[in-house]
mmCIF file with all atom_site columns, C-alpha atoms in Angstrom:
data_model
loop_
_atom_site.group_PDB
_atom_site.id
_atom_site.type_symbol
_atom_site.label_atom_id
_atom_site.label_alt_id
_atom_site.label_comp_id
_atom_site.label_asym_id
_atom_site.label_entity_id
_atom_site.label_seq_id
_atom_site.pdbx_PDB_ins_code
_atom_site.Cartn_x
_atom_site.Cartn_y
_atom_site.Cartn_z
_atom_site.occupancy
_atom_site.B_iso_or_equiv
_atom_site.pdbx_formal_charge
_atom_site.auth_seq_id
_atom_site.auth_comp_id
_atom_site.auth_asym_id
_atom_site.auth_atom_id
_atom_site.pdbx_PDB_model_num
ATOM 1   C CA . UNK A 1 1   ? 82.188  30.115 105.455 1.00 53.00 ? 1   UNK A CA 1
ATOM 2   C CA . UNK A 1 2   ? 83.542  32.514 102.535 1.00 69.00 ? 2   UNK A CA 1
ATOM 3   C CA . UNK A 1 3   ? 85.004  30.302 99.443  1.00 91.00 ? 3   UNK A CA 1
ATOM 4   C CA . UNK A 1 4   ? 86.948  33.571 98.774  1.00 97.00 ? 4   UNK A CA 1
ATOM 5   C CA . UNK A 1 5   ? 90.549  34.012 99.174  1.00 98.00 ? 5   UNK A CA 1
ATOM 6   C CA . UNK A 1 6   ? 92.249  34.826 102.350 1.00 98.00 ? 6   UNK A CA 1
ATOM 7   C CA . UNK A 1 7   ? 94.807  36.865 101.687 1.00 98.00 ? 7   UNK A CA 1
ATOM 8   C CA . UNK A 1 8   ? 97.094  38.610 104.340 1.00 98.00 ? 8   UNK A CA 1
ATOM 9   C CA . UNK A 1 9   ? 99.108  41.569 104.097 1.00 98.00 ? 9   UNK A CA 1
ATOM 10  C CA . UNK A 1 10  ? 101.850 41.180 106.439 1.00 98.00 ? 10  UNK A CA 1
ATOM 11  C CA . UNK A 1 11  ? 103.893 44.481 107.152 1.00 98.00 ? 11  UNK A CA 1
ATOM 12  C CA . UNK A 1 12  ? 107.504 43.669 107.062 1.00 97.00 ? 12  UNK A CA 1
ATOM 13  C CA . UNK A 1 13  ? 109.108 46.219 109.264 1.00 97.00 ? 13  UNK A CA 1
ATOM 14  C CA . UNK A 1 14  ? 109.335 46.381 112.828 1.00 97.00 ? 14  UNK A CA 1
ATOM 15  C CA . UNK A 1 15  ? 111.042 49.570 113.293 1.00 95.00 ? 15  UNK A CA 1
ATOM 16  C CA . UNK A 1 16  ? 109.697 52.592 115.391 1.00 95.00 ? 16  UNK A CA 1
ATOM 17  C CA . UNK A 1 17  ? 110.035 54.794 112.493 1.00 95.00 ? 17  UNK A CA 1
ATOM 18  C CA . UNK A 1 18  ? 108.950 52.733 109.617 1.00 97.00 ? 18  UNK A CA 1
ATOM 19  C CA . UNK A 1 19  ? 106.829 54.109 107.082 1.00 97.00 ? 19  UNK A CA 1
ATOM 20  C CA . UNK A 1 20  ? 105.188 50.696 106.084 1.00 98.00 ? 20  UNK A CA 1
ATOM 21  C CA . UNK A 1 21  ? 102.573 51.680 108.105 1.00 98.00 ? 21  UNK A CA 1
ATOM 22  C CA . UNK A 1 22  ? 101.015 54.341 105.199 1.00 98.00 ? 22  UNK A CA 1
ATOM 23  C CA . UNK A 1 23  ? 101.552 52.001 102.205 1.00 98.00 ? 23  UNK A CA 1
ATOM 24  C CA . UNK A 1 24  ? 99.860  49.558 104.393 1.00 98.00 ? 24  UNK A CA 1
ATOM 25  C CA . UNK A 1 25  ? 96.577  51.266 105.078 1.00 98.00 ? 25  UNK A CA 1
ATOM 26  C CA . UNK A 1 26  ? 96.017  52.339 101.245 1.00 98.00 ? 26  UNK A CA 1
ATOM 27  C CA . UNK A 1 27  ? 96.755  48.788 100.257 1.00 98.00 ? 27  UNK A CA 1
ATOM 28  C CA . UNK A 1 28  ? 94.347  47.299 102.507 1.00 98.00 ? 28  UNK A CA 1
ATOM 29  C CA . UNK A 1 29  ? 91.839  50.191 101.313 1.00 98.00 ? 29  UNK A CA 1
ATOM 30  C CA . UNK A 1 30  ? 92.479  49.202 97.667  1.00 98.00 ? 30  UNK A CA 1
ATOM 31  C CA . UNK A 1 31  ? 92.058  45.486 98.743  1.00 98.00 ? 31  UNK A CA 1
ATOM 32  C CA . UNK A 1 32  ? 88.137  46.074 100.704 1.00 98.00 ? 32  UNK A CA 1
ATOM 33  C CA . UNK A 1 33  ? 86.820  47.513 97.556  1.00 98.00 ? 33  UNK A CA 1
ATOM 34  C CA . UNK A 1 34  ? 87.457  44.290 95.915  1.00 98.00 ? 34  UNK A CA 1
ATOM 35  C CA . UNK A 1 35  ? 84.900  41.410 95.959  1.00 97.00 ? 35  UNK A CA 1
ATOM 36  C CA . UNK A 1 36  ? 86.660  38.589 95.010  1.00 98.00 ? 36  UNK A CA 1
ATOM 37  C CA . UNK A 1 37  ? 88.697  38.242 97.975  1.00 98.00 ? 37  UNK A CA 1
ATOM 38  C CA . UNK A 1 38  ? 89.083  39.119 101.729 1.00 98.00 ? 38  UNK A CA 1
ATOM 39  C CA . UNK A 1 39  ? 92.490  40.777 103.396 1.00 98.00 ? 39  UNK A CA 1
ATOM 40  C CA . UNK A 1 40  ? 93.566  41.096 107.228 1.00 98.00 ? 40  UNK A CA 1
ATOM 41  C CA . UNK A 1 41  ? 96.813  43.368 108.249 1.00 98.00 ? 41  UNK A CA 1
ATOM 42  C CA . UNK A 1 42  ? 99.291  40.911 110.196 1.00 98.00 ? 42  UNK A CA 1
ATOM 43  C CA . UNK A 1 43  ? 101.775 43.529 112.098 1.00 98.00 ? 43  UNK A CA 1
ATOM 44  C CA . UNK A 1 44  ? 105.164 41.870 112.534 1.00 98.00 ? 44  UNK A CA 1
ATOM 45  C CA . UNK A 1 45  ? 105.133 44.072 116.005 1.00 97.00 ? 45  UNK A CA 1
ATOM 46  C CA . UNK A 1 46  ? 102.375 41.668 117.026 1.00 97.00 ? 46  UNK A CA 1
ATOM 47  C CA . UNK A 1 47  ? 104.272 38.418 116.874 1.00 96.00 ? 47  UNK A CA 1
ATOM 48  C CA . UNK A 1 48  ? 107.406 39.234 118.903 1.00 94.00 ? 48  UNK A CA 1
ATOM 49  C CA . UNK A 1 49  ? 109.350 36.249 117.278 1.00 97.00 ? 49  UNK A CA 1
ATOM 50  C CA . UNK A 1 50  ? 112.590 35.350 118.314 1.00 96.00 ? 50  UNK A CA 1
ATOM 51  C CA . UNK A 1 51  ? 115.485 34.956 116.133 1.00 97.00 ? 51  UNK A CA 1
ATOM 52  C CA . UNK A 1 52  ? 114.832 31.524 114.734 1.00 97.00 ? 52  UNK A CA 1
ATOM 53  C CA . UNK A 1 53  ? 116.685 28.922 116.628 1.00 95.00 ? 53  UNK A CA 1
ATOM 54  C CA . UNK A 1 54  ? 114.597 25.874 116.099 1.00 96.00 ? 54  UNK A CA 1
ATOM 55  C CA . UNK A 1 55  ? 115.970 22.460 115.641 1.00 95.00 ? 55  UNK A CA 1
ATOM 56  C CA . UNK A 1 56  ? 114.951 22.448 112.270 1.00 95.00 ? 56  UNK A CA 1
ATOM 57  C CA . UNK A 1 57  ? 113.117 24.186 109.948 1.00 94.00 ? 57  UNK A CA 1
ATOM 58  C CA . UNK A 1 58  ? 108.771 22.827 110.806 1.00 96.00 ? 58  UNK A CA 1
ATOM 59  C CA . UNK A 1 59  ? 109.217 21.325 107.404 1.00 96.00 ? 59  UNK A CA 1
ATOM 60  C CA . UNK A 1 60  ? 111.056 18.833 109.185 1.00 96.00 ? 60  UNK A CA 1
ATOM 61  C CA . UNK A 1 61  ? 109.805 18.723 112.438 1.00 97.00 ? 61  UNK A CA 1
ATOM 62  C CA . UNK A 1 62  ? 107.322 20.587 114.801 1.00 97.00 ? 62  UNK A CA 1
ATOM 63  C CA . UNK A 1 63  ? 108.658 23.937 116.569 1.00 97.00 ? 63  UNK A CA 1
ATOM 64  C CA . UNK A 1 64  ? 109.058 24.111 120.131 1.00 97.00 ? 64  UNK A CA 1
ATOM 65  C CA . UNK A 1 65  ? 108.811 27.815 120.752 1.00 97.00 ? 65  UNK A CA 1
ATOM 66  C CA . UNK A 1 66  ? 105.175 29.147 121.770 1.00 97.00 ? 66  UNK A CA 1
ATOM 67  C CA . UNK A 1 67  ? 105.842 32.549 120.047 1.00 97.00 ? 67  UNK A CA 1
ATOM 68  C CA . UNK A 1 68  ? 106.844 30.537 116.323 1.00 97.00 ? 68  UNK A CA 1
ATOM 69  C CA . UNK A 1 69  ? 103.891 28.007 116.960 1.00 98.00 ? 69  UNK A CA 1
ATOM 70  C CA . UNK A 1 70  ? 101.375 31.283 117.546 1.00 98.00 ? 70  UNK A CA 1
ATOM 71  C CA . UNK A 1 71  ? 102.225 33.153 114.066 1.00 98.00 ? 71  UNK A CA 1
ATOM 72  C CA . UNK A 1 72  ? 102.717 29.428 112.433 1.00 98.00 ? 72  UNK A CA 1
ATOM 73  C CA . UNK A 1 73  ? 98.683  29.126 113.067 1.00 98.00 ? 73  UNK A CA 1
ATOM 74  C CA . UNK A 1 74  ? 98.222  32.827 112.633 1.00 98.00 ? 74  UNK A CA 1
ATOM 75  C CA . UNK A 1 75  ? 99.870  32.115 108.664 1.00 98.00 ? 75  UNK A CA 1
ATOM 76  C CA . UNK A 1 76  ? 97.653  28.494 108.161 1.00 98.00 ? 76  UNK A CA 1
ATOM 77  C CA . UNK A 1 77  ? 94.818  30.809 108.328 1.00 98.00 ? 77  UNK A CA 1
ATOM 78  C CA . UNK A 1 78  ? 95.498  32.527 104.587 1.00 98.00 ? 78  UNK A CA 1
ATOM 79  C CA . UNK A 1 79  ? 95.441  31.418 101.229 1.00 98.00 ? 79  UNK A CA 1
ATOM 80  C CA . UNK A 1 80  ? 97.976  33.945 100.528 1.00 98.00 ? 80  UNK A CA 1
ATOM 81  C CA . UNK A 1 81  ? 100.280 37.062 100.999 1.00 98.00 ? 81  UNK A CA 1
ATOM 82  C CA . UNK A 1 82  ? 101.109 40.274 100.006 1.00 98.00 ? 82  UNK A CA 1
ATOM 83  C CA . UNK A 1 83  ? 104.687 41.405 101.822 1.00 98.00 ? 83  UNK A CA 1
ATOM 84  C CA . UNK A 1 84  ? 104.613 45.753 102.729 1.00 98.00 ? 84  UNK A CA 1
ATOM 85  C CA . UNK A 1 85  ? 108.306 45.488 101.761 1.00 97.00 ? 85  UNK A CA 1
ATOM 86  C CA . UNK A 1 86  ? 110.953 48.083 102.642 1.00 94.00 ? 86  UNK A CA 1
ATOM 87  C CA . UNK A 1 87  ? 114.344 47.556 101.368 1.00 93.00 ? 87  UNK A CA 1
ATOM 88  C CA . UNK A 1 88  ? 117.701 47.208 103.382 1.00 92.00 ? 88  UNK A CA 1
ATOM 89  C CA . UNK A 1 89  ? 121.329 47.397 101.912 1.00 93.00 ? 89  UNK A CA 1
ATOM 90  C CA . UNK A 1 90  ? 119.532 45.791 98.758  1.00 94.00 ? 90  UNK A CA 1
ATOM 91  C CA . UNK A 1 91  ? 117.388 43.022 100.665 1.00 96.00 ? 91  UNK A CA 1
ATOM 92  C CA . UNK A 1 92  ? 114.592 42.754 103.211 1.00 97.00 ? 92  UNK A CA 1
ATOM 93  C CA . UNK A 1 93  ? 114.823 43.538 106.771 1.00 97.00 ? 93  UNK A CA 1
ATOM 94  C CA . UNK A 1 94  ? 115.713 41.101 109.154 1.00 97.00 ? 94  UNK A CA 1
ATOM 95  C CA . UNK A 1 95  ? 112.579 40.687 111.045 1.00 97.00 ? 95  UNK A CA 1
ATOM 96  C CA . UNK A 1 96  ? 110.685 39.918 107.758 1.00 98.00 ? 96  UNK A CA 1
ATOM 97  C CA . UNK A 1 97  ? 113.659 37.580 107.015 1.00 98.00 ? 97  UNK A CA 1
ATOM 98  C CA . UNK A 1 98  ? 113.432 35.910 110.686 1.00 98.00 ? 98  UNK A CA 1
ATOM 99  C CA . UNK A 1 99  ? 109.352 35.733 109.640 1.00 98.00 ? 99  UNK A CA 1
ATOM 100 C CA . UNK A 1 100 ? 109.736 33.660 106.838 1.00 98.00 ? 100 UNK A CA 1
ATOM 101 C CA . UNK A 1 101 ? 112.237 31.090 108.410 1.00 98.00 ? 101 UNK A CA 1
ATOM 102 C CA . UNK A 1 102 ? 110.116 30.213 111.401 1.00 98.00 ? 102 UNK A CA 1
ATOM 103 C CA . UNK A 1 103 ? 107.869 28.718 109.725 1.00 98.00 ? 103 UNK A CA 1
ATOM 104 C CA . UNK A 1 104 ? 107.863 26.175 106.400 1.00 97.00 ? 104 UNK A CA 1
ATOM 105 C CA . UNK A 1 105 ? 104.238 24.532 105.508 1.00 97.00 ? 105 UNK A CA 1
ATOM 106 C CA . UNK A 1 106 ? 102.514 27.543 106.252 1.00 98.00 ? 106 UNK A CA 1
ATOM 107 C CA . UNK A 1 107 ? 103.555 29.070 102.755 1.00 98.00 ? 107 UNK A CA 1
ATOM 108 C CA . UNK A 1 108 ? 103.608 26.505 100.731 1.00 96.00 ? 108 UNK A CA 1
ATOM 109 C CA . UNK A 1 109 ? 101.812 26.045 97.346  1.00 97.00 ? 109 UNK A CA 1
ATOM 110 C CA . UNK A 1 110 ? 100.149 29.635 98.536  1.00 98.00 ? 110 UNK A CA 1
ATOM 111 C CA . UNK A 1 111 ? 100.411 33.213 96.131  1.00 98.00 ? 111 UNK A CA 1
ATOM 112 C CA . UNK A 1 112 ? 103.220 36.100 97.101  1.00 98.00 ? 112 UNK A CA 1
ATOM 113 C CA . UNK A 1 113 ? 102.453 39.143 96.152  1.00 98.00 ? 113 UNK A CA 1
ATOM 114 C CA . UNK A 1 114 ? 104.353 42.544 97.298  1.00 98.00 ? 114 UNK A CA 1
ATOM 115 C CA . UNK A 1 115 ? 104.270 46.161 97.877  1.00 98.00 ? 115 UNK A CA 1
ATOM 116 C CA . UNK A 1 116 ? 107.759 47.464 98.289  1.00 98.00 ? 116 UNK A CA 1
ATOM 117 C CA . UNK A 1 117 ? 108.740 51.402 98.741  1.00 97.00 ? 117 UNK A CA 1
ATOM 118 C CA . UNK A 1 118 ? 112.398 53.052 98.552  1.00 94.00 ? 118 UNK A CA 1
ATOM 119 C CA . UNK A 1 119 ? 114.688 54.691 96.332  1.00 87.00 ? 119 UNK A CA 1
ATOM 120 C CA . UNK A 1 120 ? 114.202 52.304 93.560  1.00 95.00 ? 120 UNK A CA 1
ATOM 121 C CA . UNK A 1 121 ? 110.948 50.625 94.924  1.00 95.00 ? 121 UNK A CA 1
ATOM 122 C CA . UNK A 1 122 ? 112.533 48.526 96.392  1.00 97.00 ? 122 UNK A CA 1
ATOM 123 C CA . UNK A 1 123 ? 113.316 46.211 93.232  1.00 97.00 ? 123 UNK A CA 1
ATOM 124 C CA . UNK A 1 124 ? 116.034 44.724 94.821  1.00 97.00 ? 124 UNK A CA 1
ATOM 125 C CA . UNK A 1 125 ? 114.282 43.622 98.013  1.00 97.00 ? 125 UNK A CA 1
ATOM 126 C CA . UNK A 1 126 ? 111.123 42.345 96.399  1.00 98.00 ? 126 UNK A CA 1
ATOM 127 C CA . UNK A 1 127 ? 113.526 40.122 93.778  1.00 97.00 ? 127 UNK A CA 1
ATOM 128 C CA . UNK A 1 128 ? 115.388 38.884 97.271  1.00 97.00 ? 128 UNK A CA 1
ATOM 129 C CA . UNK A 1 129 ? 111.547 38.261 98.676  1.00 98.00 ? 129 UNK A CA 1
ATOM 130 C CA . UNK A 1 130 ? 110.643 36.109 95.457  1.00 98.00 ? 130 UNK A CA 1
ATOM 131 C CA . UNK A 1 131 ? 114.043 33.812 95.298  1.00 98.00 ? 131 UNK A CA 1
ATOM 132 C CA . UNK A 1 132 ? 112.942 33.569 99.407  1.00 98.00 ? 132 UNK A CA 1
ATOM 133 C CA . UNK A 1 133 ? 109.706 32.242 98.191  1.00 98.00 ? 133 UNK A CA 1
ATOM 134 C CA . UNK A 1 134 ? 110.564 29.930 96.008  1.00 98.00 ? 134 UNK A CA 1
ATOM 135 C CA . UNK A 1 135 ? 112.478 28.255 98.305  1.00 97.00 ? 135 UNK A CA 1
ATOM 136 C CA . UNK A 1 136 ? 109.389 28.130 100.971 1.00 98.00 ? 136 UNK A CA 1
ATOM 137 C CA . UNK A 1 137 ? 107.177 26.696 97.766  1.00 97.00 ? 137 UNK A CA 1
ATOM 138 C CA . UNK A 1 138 ? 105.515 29.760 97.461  1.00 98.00 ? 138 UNK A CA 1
ATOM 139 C CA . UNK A 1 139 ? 103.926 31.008 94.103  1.00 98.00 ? 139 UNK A CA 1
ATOM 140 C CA . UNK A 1 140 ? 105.678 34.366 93.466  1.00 98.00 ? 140 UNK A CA 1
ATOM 141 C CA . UNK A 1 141 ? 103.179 36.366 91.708  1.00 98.00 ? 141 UNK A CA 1
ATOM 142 C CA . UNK A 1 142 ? 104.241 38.630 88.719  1.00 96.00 ? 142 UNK A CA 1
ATOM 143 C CA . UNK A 1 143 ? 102.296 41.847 89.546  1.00 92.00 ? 143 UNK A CA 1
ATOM 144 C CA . UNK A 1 144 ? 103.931 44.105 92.674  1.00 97.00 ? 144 UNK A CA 1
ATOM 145 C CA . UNK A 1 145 ? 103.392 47.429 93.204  1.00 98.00 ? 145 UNK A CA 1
ATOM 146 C CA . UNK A 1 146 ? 106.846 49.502 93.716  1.00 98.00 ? 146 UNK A CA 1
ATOM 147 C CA . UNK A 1 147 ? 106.858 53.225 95.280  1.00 98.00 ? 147 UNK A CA 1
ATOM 148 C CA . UNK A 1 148 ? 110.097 54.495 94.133  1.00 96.00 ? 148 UNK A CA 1
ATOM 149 C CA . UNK A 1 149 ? 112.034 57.661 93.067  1.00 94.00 ? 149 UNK A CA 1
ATOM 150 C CA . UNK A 1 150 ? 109.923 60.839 92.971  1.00 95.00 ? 150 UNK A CA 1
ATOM 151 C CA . UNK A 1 151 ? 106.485 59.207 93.872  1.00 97.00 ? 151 UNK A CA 1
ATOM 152 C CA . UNK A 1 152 ? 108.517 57.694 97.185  1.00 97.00 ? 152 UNK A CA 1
ATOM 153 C CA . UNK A 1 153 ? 109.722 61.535 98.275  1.00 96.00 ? 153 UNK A CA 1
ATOM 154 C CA . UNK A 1 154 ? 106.260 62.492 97.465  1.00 97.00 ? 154 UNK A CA 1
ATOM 155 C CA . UNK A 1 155 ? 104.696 60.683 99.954  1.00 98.00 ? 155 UNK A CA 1
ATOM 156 C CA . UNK A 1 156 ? 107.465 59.800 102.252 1.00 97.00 ? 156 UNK A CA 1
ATOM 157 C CA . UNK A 1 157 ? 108.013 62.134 105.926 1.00 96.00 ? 157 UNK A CA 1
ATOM 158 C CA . UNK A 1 158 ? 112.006 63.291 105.190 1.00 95.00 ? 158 UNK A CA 1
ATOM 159 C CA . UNK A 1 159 ? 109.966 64.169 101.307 1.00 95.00 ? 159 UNK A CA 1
ATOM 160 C CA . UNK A 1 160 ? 106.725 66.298 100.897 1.00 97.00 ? 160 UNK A CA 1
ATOM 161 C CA . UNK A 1 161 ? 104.575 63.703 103.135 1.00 97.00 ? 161 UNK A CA 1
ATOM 162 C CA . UNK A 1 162 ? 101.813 63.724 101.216 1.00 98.00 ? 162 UNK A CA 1
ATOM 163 C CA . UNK A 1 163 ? 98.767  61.363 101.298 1.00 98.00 ? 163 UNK A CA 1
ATOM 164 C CA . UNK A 1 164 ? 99.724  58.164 99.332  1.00 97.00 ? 164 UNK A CA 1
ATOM 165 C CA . UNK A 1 165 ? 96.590  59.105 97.203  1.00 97.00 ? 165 UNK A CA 1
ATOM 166 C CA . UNK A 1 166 ? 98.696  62.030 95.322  1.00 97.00 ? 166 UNK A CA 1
ATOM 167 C CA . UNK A 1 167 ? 100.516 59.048 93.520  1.00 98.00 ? 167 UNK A CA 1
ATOM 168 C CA . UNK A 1 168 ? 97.622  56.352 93.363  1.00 97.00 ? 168 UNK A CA 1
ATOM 169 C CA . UNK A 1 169 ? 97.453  57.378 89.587  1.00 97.00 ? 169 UNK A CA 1
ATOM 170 C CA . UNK A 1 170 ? 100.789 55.754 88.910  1.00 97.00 ? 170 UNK A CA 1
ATOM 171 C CA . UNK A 1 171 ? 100.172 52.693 91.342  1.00 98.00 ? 171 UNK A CA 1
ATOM 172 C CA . UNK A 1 172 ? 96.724  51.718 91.375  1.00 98.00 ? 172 UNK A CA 1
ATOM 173 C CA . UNK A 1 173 ? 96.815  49.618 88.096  1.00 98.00 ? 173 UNK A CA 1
ATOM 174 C CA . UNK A 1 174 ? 99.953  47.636 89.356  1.00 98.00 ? 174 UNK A CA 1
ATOM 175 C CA . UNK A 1 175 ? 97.514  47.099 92.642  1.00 98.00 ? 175 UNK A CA 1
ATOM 176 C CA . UNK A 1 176 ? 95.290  46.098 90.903  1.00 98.00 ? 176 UNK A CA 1
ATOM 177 C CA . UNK A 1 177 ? 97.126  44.186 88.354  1.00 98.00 ? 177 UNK A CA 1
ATOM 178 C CA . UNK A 1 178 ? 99.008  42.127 91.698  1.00 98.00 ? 178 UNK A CA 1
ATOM 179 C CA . UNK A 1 179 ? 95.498  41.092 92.998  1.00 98.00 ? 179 UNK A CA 1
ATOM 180 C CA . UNK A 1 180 ? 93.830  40.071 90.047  1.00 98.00 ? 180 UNK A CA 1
ATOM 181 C CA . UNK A 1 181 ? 97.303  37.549 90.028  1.00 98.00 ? 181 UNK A CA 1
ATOM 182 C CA . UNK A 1 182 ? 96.498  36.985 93.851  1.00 98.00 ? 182 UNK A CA 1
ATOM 183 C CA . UNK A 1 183 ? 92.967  35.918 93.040  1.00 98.00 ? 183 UNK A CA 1
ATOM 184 C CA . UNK A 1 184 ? 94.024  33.244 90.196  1.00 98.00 ? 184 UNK A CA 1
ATOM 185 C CA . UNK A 1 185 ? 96.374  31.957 92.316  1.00 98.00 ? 185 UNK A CA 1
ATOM 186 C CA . UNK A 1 186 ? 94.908  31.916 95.337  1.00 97.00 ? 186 UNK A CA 1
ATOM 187 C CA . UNK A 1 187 ? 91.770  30.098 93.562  1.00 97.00 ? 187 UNK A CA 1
ATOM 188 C CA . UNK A 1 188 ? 94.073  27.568 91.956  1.00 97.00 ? 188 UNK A CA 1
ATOM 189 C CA . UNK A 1 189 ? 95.981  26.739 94.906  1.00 97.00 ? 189 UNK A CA 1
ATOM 190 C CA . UNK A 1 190 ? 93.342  26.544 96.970  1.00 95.00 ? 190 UNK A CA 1
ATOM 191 C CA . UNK A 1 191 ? 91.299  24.174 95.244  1.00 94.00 ? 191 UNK A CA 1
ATOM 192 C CA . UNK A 1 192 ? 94.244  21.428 94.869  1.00 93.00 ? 192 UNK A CA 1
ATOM 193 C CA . UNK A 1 193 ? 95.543  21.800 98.793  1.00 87.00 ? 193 UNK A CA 1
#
């Protein structure tokens, strides 16, 4: 059994047309060169969660619905998470929203990290996604990798589409600066859970 972190990187948009799917695939590429932890790509299309209508929050007392219960043991797996995060009207999306509310002791005292594209990287969202965290007793991370402005038309399908390698240049060290903050965390946290 690995002693490494687990970290996931869970894609926060369910839409047809998303383009989380491309940010996605180079972070998890960045992520397997490293050696000093292991990722997995959790789809939020694979989890078909309802809207949350729970008695309570799992903090308080177990969840009924089969569907919650599934990605509530599909999250206890991980010693942390890095959030693909696309922003909406200044926030997340409501699936990744629904996500975080159906479930309570799966996050806690575990690393956040994030990945967020859009006009201005989405900045907004990610700030949204850390105040979120903090709530679920998360350990929002200070590294994140934004994709904003001209790097986001670059590599974005209504832009010049290119590969998400033409911009790596100007993200790669904030990748890289995010794990190395996943990796202390997830360590730390680890050890005293």
């Amino acid at each position: 059994m690995s002693t490494l972190p687990k970290i996931a990187v869970i894609i926060g948009s369910t839409r047809e047309t998303r383009f989380a799917d491309k940010p996605a695939a180079w972070l998890m590429k960045q992520a397997e060169a490293r050696d000093d932890f292991t990722a997995e790509l959790v789809d939020l299309r694979d989890y078909d969660l309802p809207l949350f209508n729970e008695a309570a929050s799992n903090k308080w007392m177990p969840s009924t619905d089969p569907k919650a219960i599934a990605w509530q043991e599909k999250l206890a797996e991980f010693d942390g998470y890095i959030f693909v995060v696309a922003e909406y009207n200044h926030s997340i999306t409501g699936a990744l929203k629904n996500a975080l509310d159906q479930a309570y002791n799966e996050w806690n005292r575990k690393p956040m990290g994030y990945l967020g594209y859009g006009g201005v990287g989405a900045a907004r969202a990610v700030e949204h996604l850390r105040l979120i965290g903090v709530e679920l007793a998360m350990v929002p991370v200070h590294g994140a990798v934004h994709i904003g402005g001209g790097d986001f038309m670059a590599v974005h399908p209504m832009g010049s589409d290119d590969p998400i390698e033409t911009i790596e240049d100007h993200i790669l060290p904030a990748a890289n600066d995010m794990f190395d903050d996943m990796v202390w965390w997830g360590n730390a946290t680890k050890a005293v859970r």
